[in-house]
XYZ file of C-alpha atoms in Angstrom:
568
model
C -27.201 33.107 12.112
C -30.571 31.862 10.832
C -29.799 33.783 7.347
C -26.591 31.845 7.371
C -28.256 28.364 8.056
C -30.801 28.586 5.130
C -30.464 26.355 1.965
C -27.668 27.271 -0.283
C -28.348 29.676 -3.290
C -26.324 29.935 -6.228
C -25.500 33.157 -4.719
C -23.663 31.801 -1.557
C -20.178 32.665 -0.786
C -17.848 29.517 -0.080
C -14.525 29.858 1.451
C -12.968 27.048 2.314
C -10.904 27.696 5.786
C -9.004 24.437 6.319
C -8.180 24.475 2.642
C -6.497 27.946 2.705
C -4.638 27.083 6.044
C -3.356 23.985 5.541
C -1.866 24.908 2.028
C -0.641 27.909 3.160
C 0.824 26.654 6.538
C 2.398 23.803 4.489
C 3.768 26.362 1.835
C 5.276 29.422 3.905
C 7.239 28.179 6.930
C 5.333 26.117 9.280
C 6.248 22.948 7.673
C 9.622 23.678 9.614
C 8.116 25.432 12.433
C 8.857 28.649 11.240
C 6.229 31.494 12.282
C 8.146 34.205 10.975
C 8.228 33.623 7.595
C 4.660 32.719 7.873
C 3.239 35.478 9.700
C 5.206 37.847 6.571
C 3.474 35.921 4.027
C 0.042 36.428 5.705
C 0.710 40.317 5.970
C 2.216 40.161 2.264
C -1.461 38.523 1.458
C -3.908 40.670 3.671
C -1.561 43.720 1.578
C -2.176 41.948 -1.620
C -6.249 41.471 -0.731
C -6.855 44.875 0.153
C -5.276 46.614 -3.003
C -7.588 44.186 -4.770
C -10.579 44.982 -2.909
C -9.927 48.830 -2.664
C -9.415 48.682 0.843
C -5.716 50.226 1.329
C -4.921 53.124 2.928
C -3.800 56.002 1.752
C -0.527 57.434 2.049
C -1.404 60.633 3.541
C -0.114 60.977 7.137
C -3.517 62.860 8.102
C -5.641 59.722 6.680
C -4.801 56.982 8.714
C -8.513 56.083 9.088
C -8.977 52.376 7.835
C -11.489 51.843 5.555
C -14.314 49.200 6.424
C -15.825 46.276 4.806
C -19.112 46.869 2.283
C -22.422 47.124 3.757
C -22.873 43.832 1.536
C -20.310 41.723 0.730
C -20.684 39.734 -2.584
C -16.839 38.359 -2.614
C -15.440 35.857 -0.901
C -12.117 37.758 -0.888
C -13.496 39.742 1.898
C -13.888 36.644 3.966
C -10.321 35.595 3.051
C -8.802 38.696 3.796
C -10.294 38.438 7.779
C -8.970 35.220 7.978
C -5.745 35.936 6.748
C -5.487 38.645 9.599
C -6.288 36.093 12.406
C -3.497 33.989 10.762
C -1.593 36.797 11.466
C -2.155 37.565 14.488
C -1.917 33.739 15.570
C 1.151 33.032 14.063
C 2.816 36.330 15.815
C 1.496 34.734 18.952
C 3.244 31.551 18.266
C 6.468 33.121 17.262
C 6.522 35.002 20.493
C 5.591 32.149 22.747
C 8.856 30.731 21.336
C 11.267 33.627 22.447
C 9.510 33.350 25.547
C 10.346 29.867 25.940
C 14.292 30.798 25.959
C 14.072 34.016 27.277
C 13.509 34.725 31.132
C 11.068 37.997 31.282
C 7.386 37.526 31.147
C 6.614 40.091 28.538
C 6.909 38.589 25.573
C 4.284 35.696 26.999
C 2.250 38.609 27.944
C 2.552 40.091 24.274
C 1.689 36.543 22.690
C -1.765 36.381 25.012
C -2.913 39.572 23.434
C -1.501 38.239 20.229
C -4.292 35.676 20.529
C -6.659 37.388 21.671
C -6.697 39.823 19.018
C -6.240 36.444 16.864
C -9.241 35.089 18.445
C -11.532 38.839 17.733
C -10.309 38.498 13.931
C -11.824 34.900 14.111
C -15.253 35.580 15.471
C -15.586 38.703 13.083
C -15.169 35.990 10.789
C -18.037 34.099 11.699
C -20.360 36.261 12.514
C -19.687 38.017 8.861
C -20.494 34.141 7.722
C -23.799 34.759 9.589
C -24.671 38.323 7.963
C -24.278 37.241 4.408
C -24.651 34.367 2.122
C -21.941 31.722 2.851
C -22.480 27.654 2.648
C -23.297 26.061 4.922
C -20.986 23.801 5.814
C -18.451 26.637 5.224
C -20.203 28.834 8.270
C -19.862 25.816 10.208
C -15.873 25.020 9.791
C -15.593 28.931 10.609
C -17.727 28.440 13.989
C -15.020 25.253 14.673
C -11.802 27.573 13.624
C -13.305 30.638 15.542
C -13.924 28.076 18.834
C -10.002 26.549 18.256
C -8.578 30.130 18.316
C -10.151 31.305 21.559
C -9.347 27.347 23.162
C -5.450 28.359 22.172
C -6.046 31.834 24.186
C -7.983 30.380 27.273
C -5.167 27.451 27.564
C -2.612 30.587 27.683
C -4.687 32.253 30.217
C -4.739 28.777 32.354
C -8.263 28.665 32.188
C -8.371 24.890 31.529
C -12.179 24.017 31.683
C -13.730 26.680 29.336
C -10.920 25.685 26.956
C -11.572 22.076 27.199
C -14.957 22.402 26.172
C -14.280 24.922 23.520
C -12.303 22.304 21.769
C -14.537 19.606 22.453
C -17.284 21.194 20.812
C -14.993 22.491 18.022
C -14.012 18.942 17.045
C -17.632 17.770 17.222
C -18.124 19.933 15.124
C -14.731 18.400 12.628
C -16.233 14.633 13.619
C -20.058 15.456 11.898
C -18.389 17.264 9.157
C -16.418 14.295 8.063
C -19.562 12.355 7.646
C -21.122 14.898 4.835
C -19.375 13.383 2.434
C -17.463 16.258 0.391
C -14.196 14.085 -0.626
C -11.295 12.698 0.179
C -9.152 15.659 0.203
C -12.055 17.598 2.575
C -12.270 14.788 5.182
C -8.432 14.383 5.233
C -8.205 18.166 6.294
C -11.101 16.951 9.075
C -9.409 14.347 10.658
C -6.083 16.504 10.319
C -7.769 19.527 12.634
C -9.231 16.847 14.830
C -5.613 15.609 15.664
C -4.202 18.991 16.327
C -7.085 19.208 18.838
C -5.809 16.149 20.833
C -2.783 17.858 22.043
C -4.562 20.716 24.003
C -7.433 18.132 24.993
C -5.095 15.818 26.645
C -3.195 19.113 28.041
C -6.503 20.215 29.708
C -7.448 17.001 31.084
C -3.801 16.773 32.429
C -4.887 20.152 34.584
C -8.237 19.469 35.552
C -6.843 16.028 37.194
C -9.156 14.176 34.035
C -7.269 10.270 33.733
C -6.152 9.752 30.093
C -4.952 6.357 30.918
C -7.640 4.518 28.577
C -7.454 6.861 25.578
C -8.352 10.360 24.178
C -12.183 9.116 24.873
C -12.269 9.234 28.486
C -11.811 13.265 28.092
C -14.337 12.913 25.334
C -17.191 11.567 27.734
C -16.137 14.007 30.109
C -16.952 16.771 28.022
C -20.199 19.073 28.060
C -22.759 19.043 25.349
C -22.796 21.469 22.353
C -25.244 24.632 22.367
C -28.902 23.831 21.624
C -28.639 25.634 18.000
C -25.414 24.369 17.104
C -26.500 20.809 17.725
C -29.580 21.381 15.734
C -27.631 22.974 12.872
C -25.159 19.902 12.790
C -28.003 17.565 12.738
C -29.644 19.067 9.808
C -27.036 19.366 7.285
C -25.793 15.809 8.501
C -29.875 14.935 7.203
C -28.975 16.996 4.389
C -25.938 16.093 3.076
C -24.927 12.526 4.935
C -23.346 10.057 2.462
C -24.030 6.572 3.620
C -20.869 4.159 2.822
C -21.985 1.087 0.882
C -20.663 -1.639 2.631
C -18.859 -4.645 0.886
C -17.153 -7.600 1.973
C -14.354 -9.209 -0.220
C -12.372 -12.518 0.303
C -13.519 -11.938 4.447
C -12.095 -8.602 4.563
C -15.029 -5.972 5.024
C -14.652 -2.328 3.578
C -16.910 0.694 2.871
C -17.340 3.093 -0.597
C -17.644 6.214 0.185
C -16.828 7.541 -3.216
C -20.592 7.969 -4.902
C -19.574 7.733 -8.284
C -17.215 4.645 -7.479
C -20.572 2.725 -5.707
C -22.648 3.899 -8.519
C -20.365 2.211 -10.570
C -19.753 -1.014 -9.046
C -23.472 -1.321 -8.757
C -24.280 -0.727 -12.242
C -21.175 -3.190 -13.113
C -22.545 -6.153 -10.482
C -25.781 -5.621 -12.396
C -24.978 -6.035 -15.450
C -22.971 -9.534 -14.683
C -26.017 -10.681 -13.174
C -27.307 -10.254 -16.231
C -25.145 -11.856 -17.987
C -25.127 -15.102 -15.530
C -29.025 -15.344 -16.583
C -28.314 -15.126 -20.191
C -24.580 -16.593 -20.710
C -24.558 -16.921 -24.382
C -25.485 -12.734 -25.233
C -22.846 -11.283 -26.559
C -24.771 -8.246 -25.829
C -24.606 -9.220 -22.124
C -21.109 -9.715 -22.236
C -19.878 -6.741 -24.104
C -22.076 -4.527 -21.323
C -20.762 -6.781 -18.509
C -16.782 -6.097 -19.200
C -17.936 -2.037 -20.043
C -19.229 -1.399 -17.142
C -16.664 -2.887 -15.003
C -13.962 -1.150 -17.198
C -15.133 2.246 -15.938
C -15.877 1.024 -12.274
C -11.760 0.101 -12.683
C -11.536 3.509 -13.753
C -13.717 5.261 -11.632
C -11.851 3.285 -8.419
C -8.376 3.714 -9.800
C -9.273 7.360 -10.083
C -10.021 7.731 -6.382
C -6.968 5.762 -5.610
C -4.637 8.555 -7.046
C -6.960 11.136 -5.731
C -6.208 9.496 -2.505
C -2.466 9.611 -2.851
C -2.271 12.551 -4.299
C -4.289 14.066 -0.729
C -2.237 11.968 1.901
C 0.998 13.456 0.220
C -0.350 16.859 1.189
C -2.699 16.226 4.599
C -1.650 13.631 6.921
C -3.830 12.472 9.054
C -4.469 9.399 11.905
C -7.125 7.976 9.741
C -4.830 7.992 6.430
C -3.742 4.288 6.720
C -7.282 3.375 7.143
C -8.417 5.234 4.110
C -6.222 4.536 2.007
C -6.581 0.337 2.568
C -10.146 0.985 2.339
C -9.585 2.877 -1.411
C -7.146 0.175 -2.419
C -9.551 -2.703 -1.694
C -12.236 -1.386 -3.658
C -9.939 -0.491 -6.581
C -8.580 -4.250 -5.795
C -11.676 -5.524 -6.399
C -12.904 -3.386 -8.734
C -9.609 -4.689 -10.620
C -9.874 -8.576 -9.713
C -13.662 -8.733 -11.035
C -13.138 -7.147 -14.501
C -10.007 -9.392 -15.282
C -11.897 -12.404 -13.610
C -14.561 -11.981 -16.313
C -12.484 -11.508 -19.301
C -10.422 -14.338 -18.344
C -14.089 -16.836 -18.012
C -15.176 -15.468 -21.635
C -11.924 -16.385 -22.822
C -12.169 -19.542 -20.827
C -15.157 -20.060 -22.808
C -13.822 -19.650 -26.116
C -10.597 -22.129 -25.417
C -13.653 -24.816 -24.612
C -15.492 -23.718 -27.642
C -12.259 -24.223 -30.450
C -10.816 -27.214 -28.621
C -10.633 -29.856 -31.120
C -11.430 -27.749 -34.209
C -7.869 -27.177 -35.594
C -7.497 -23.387 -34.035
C -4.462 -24.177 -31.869
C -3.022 -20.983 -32.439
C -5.987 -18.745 -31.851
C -6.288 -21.169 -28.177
C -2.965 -20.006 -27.430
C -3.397 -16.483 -28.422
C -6.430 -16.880 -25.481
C -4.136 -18.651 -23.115
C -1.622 -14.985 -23.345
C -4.765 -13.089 -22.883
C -5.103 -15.068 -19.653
C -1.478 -14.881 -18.293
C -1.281 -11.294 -19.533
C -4.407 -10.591 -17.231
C -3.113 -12.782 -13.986
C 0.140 -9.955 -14.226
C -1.909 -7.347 -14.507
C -3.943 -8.254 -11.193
C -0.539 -9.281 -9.429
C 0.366 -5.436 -10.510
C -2.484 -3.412 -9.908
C -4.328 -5.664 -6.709
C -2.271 -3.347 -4.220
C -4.128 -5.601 -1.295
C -2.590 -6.758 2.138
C -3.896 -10.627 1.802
C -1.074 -13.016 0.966
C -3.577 -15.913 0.615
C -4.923 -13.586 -2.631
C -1.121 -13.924 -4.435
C -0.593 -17.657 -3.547
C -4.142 -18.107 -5.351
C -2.561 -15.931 -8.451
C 0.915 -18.187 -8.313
C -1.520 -21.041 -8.697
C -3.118 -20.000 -11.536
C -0.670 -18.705 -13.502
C 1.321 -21.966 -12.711
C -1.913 -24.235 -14.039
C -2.433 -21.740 -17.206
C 1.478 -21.665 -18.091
C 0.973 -25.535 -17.990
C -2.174 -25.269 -19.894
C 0.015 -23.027 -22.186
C 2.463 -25.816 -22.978
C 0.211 -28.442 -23.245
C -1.553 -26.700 -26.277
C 1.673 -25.757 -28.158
C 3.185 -29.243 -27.696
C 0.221 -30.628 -28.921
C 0.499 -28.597 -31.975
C 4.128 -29.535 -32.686
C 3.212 -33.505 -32.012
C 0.477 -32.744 -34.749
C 3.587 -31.510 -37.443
C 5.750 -34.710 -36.293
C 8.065 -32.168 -34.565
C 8.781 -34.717 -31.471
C 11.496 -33.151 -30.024
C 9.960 -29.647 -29.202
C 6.886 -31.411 -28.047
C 8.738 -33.171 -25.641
C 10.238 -30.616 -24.311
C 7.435 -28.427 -24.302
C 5.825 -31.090 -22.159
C 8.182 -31.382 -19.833
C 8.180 -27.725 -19.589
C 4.413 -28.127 -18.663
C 5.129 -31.188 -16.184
C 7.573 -28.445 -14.536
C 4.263 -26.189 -14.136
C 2.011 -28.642 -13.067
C 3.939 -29.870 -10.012
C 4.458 -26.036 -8.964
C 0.865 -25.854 -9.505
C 0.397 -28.559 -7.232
C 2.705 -27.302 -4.676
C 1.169 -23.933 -4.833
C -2.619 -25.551 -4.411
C -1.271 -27.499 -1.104
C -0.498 -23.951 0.250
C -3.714 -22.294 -0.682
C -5.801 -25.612 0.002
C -9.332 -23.634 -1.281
C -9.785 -20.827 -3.439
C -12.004 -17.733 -1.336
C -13.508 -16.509 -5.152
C -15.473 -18.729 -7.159
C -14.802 -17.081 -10.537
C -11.277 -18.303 -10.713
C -10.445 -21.488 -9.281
C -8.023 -24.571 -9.916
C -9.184 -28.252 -8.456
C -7.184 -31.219 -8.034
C -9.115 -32.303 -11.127
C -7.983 -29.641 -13.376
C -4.305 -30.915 -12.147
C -5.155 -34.898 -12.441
C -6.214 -34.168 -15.974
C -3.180 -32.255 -16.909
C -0.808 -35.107 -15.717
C -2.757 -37.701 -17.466
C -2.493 -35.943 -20.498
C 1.218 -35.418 -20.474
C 2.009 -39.317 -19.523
C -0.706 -40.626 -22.852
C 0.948 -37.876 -24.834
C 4.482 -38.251 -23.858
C 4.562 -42.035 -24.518
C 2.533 -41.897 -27.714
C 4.922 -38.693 -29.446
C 7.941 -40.687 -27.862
C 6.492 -44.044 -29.722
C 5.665 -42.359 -32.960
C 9.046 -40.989 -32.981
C 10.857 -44.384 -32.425
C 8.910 -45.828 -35.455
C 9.595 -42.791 -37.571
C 13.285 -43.168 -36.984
C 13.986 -46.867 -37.192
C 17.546 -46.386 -38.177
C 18.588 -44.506 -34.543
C 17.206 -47.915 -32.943
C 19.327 -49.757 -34.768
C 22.472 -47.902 -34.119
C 21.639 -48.163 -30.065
C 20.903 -52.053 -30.334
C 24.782 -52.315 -32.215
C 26.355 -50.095 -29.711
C 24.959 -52.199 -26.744
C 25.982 -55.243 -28.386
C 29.596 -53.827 -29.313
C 30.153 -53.332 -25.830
C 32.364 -55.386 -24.162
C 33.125 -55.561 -20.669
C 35.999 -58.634 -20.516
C 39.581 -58.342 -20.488
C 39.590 -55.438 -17.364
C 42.879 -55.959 -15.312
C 41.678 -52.686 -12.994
C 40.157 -52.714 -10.075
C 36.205 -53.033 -9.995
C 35.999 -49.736 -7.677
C 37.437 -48.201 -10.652
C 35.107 -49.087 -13.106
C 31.774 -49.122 -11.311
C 30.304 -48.539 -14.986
C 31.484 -51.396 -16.257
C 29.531 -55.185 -15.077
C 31.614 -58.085 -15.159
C 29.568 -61.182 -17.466
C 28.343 -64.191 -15.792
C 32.005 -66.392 -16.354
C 34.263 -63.970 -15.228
C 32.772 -64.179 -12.209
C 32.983 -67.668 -11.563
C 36.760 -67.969 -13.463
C 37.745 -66.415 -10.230
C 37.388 -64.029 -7.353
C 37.018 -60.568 -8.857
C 39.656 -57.457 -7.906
C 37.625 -55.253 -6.070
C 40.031 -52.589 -4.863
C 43.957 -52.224 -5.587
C 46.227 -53.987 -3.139
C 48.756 -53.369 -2.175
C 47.716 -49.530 -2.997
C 50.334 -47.461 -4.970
C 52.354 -45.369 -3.793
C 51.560 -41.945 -4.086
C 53.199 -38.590 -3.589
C 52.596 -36.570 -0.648
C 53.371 -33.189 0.348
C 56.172 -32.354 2.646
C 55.838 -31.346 6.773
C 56.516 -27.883 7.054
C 58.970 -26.710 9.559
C 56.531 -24.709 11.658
C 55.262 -28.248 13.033
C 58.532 -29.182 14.132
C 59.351 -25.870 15.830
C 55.681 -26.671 17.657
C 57.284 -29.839 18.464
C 59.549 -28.825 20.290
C 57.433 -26.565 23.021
C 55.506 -29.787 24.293
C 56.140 -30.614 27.848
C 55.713 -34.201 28.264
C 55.098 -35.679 31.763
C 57.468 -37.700 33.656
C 55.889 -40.812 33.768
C 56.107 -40.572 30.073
C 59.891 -40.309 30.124
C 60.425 -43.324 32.432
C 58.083 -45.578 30.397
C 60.407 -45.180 27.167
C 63.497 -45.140 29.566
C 64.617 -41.603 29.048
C 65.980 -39.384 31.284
C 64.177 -35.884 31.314
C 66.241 -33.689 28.678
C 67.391 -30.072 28.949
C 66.820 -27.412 26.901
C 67.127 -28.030 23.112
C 67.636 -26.669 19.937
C 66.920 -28.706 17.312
C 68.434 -31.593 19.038
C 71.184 -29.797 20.258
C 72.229 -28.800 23.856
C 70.797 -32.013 25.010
């Protein structure tokens, strides 16, 4: 074992056992539970391996001596062909305990426990192989877990509960330290995915040995007994060796951790270079490295985001949901950062051409800006509705700002009517803006933010703008003034014989109303059609017992039966 445990070489054999399991589980039958067709493809395979290897038989009835493994094995095929047998041999296990279930004799339960067991001989040949030549590491150590699962399965079919208990205890200590040596996504998916097929047969074994489960899976953990000596001093060297420490972040309140190298590397070459830039705000230089670097931490992040998708489609695990929010707020913010600084340098230049006759270069700006807010609504996948209330808000104050600047250019060229409009358009915005802000009440980011200033400013604007355009308008156009003034003075409003409730339009001058009291409603009315009874009423009629005291009131005896007034 000590040969296995040294450092690497370039030499060392790697064969990844979760890997090849999991795909080929997933692949050949066990997605549907179907042992069968998996246990043929693992025979089809271990056929396939040993032609390749030159380890068949022959076909000679007198030769049926099988040929061993190589007093040094160089390929990793030879590793993959002994695991392929315990697959084998486990899945024929499982396909038998399933017959046994519906079947009433004990031998087929009897065949599936030496089923394992021969599954479990297959797996510690395995390891111990892993321990003769030069394998990785961590690869001898996920063969020591897979090798320690196997013989828990065969114990817990023997109904020897503690000895399998602590077999899978120590097998998914083994999974847990593993999933801190940071080798990927996809590698610590396939972790945490054996660790939860361990928690079945942990809670089964705790169920036997009388162990309460009521407050979780980590009362049996604290009940278990300590790893071996060695195998506790292996775990804790290539956790010294190969630990990744998450860089910890915290983002709008929400705190997350990078576990991707090249994505921390990245952010923290990115957050340096803006700090550089924030001590020297007017280097281009600065800039242009500033918006680079966070362009490839976006990439970098967005990578590991479909990296991550592309693993959780294929390995599903309990800590997938937690992973993946933890990827998609650091691509989130990876995202939010680099648009936040293009959108200040453009920001920047808007301030810088105000006033100096580039209108339509300030408006090409204010698309860059609204063009960047949709990209952020798009691409920030991030559970925080707070975050997309702050980007209505801003896009509402920008698609005002928006307005504001082409109105102001078509007031320049006398066009008054498109100004106008355009500036109601941007009224429109502001008081969404201003609804928006009341919801949000404070911005979490400081690098885009809209104040009640920004929105005071906005509506001053349009009120001095929208009375001057409206004023230089009237004077432009004298001859549309005149034409009101004649048709208010045409008007005439004497000589009504109608009712005023009629003509609520209309006001009565100051003599007609003291010539005489004025006619305020039609009376008497006029007559007016309306629409005939049906018969179905009368034939109601006609069912309505009235009481007695009724009848003698009007002076009416009580009547017989009727018929449309007859039979009386």
């Amino acid at each position: 074992m000590a040969q296995a445990m040294e450092e690497d070489t370039p030499k060392a054999l790697s064969v990844n056992v979760l890997h090849i399991t999991n795909e080929a589980r997933m692949t050949y039958g066990l997605r549907h539970q179907d042992y069968q067709r998996y246990r043929k493809h693992c025979t089809h395979r271990i056929s396939r391996l040993r032609q390749l290897l030159h380890l068949s038989q022959s076909m000679k009835k007198k030769d049926t001596k099988r040929k061993d493994l190589p007093a040094v094995v160089e390929d990793s095929r030879y590793l993959e062909l002994i695991l392929y047998e315990a697959e084998r041999a486990w899945a024929y296990a499982m396909e038998l305990k399933q017959e046994s279930e519906s079947s009433l004799g004990t031998r087929k339960h009897h065949h599936a426990i030496n089923k394992l067991k021969r599954a479990y001989q297959h797996a510690d040949t395995l390891y111990q192989l892993s321990t003769q030549v030069s394998v990785h590491r961590l690869d001898a150590l996920t063969m020591k877990a897979y090798a320690m699962t196997i013989k828990g399965y065969y114990l817990t079919e023997k109904e020897r509960w503690k000895d399998a208990l602590d077999l899978f205890l120590a097998a998914r200590g083994v999974y847990e330290a593993l999933t801190q040596t940071g080798q990927g996504v996809h590698q610590e998916a396939l972790y945490c995915a054996a660790m939860d097929g361990l928690e079945p047969h942990l809670r089964l074994c705790a169920y036997r040995l009388k162990i309460d489960t009521s407050q979780g899976i980590h009362t049996v953990l604290a009940t278990g007994t300590t790893l071996p000596p060695a195998l506790e001093t292996e775990l804790e060297s290539v956790q010294h060796t190969h630990r990744v420490v998450p860089v910890e972040m915290t983002w709008r309140a929400t705190s997350f951790a990078i576990k991707d190298t090249m994505v921390a590397d990245a952010i923290a070459r990115a957050q340096e270079k803006a700090q550089q830039h924030k001590n020297l705000p007017t280097s281009s230089d600065a800039l242009d490295a500033m918006l680079l670097h966070w362009t490839l931490a976006e990439k970098a992040a967005r990578k590991s985001l479909q990296h991550h998708q592309e693993v959780a489609a294929k390995v599903t695990c309990s800590k997938s949901n937690t992973i993946g929010q933890e990827v998609s707020w650091v691509h989130g913010f990876s995202v939010y950062h680099l648009h936040a600084h293009s959108i200040q340098h453009r920001l920047a230049q808007i301030s810088t051409l105000q006033g100096c006759g580039e209108e339509k270069q300030v408006i090409q700006f204010y698309d860059g800006i609204l063009k960047s807010l949709g990209t952020l609504r798009q691409h920030c996948r991030i559970e925080d509705d707070a975050f997309y209330m702050e980007l209505d808000t801003l896009t509402h104050y920008y698609k005002a700002s928006r307005c504001l600047s082409v109105a102001d250019m078509y007031a320049k060229e006398a066009r008054a009517p498109e100004a106008i409009a355009l500036y109601q358009r941007a009224r429109v915005y502001t008081v969404q803006a201003k609804q928006s802000l009341q919801q949000v009440r404070h911005f979490q980011d400081t690098l885009l933010t809209v104040q009640d200033t920004d929105l005071a400013a906005i509506d001053q604007h349009l009120r001095t703008h929208i009375a001057k355009t409206q004023a230089l308008w009237s004077l432009a156009h004298p001859e549309a003034q005149t034409d009101i003034t004649h048709q208010m003075e045409s008007l005439t409003l004497e000589g009504k014989t109608s009712a005023l409730l009629d003509r609520l339009e209309e006001y009565p001058s100051l003599p007609a109303r003291t010539a005489g009291a004025p006619c305020l409603v039609e009376f008497p009315p006029r007559l007016q059609p309306v629409a005939c009874k049906p018969i179905y009423f009368d034939l109601a009629a006609n069912q309505i017992q009235y009481p007695d005291a009724l009848a003698d009131k009007v002076g009416r005896a009580k009547k017989g039966w009727s018929f449309f007034g007859f039979g009386q």
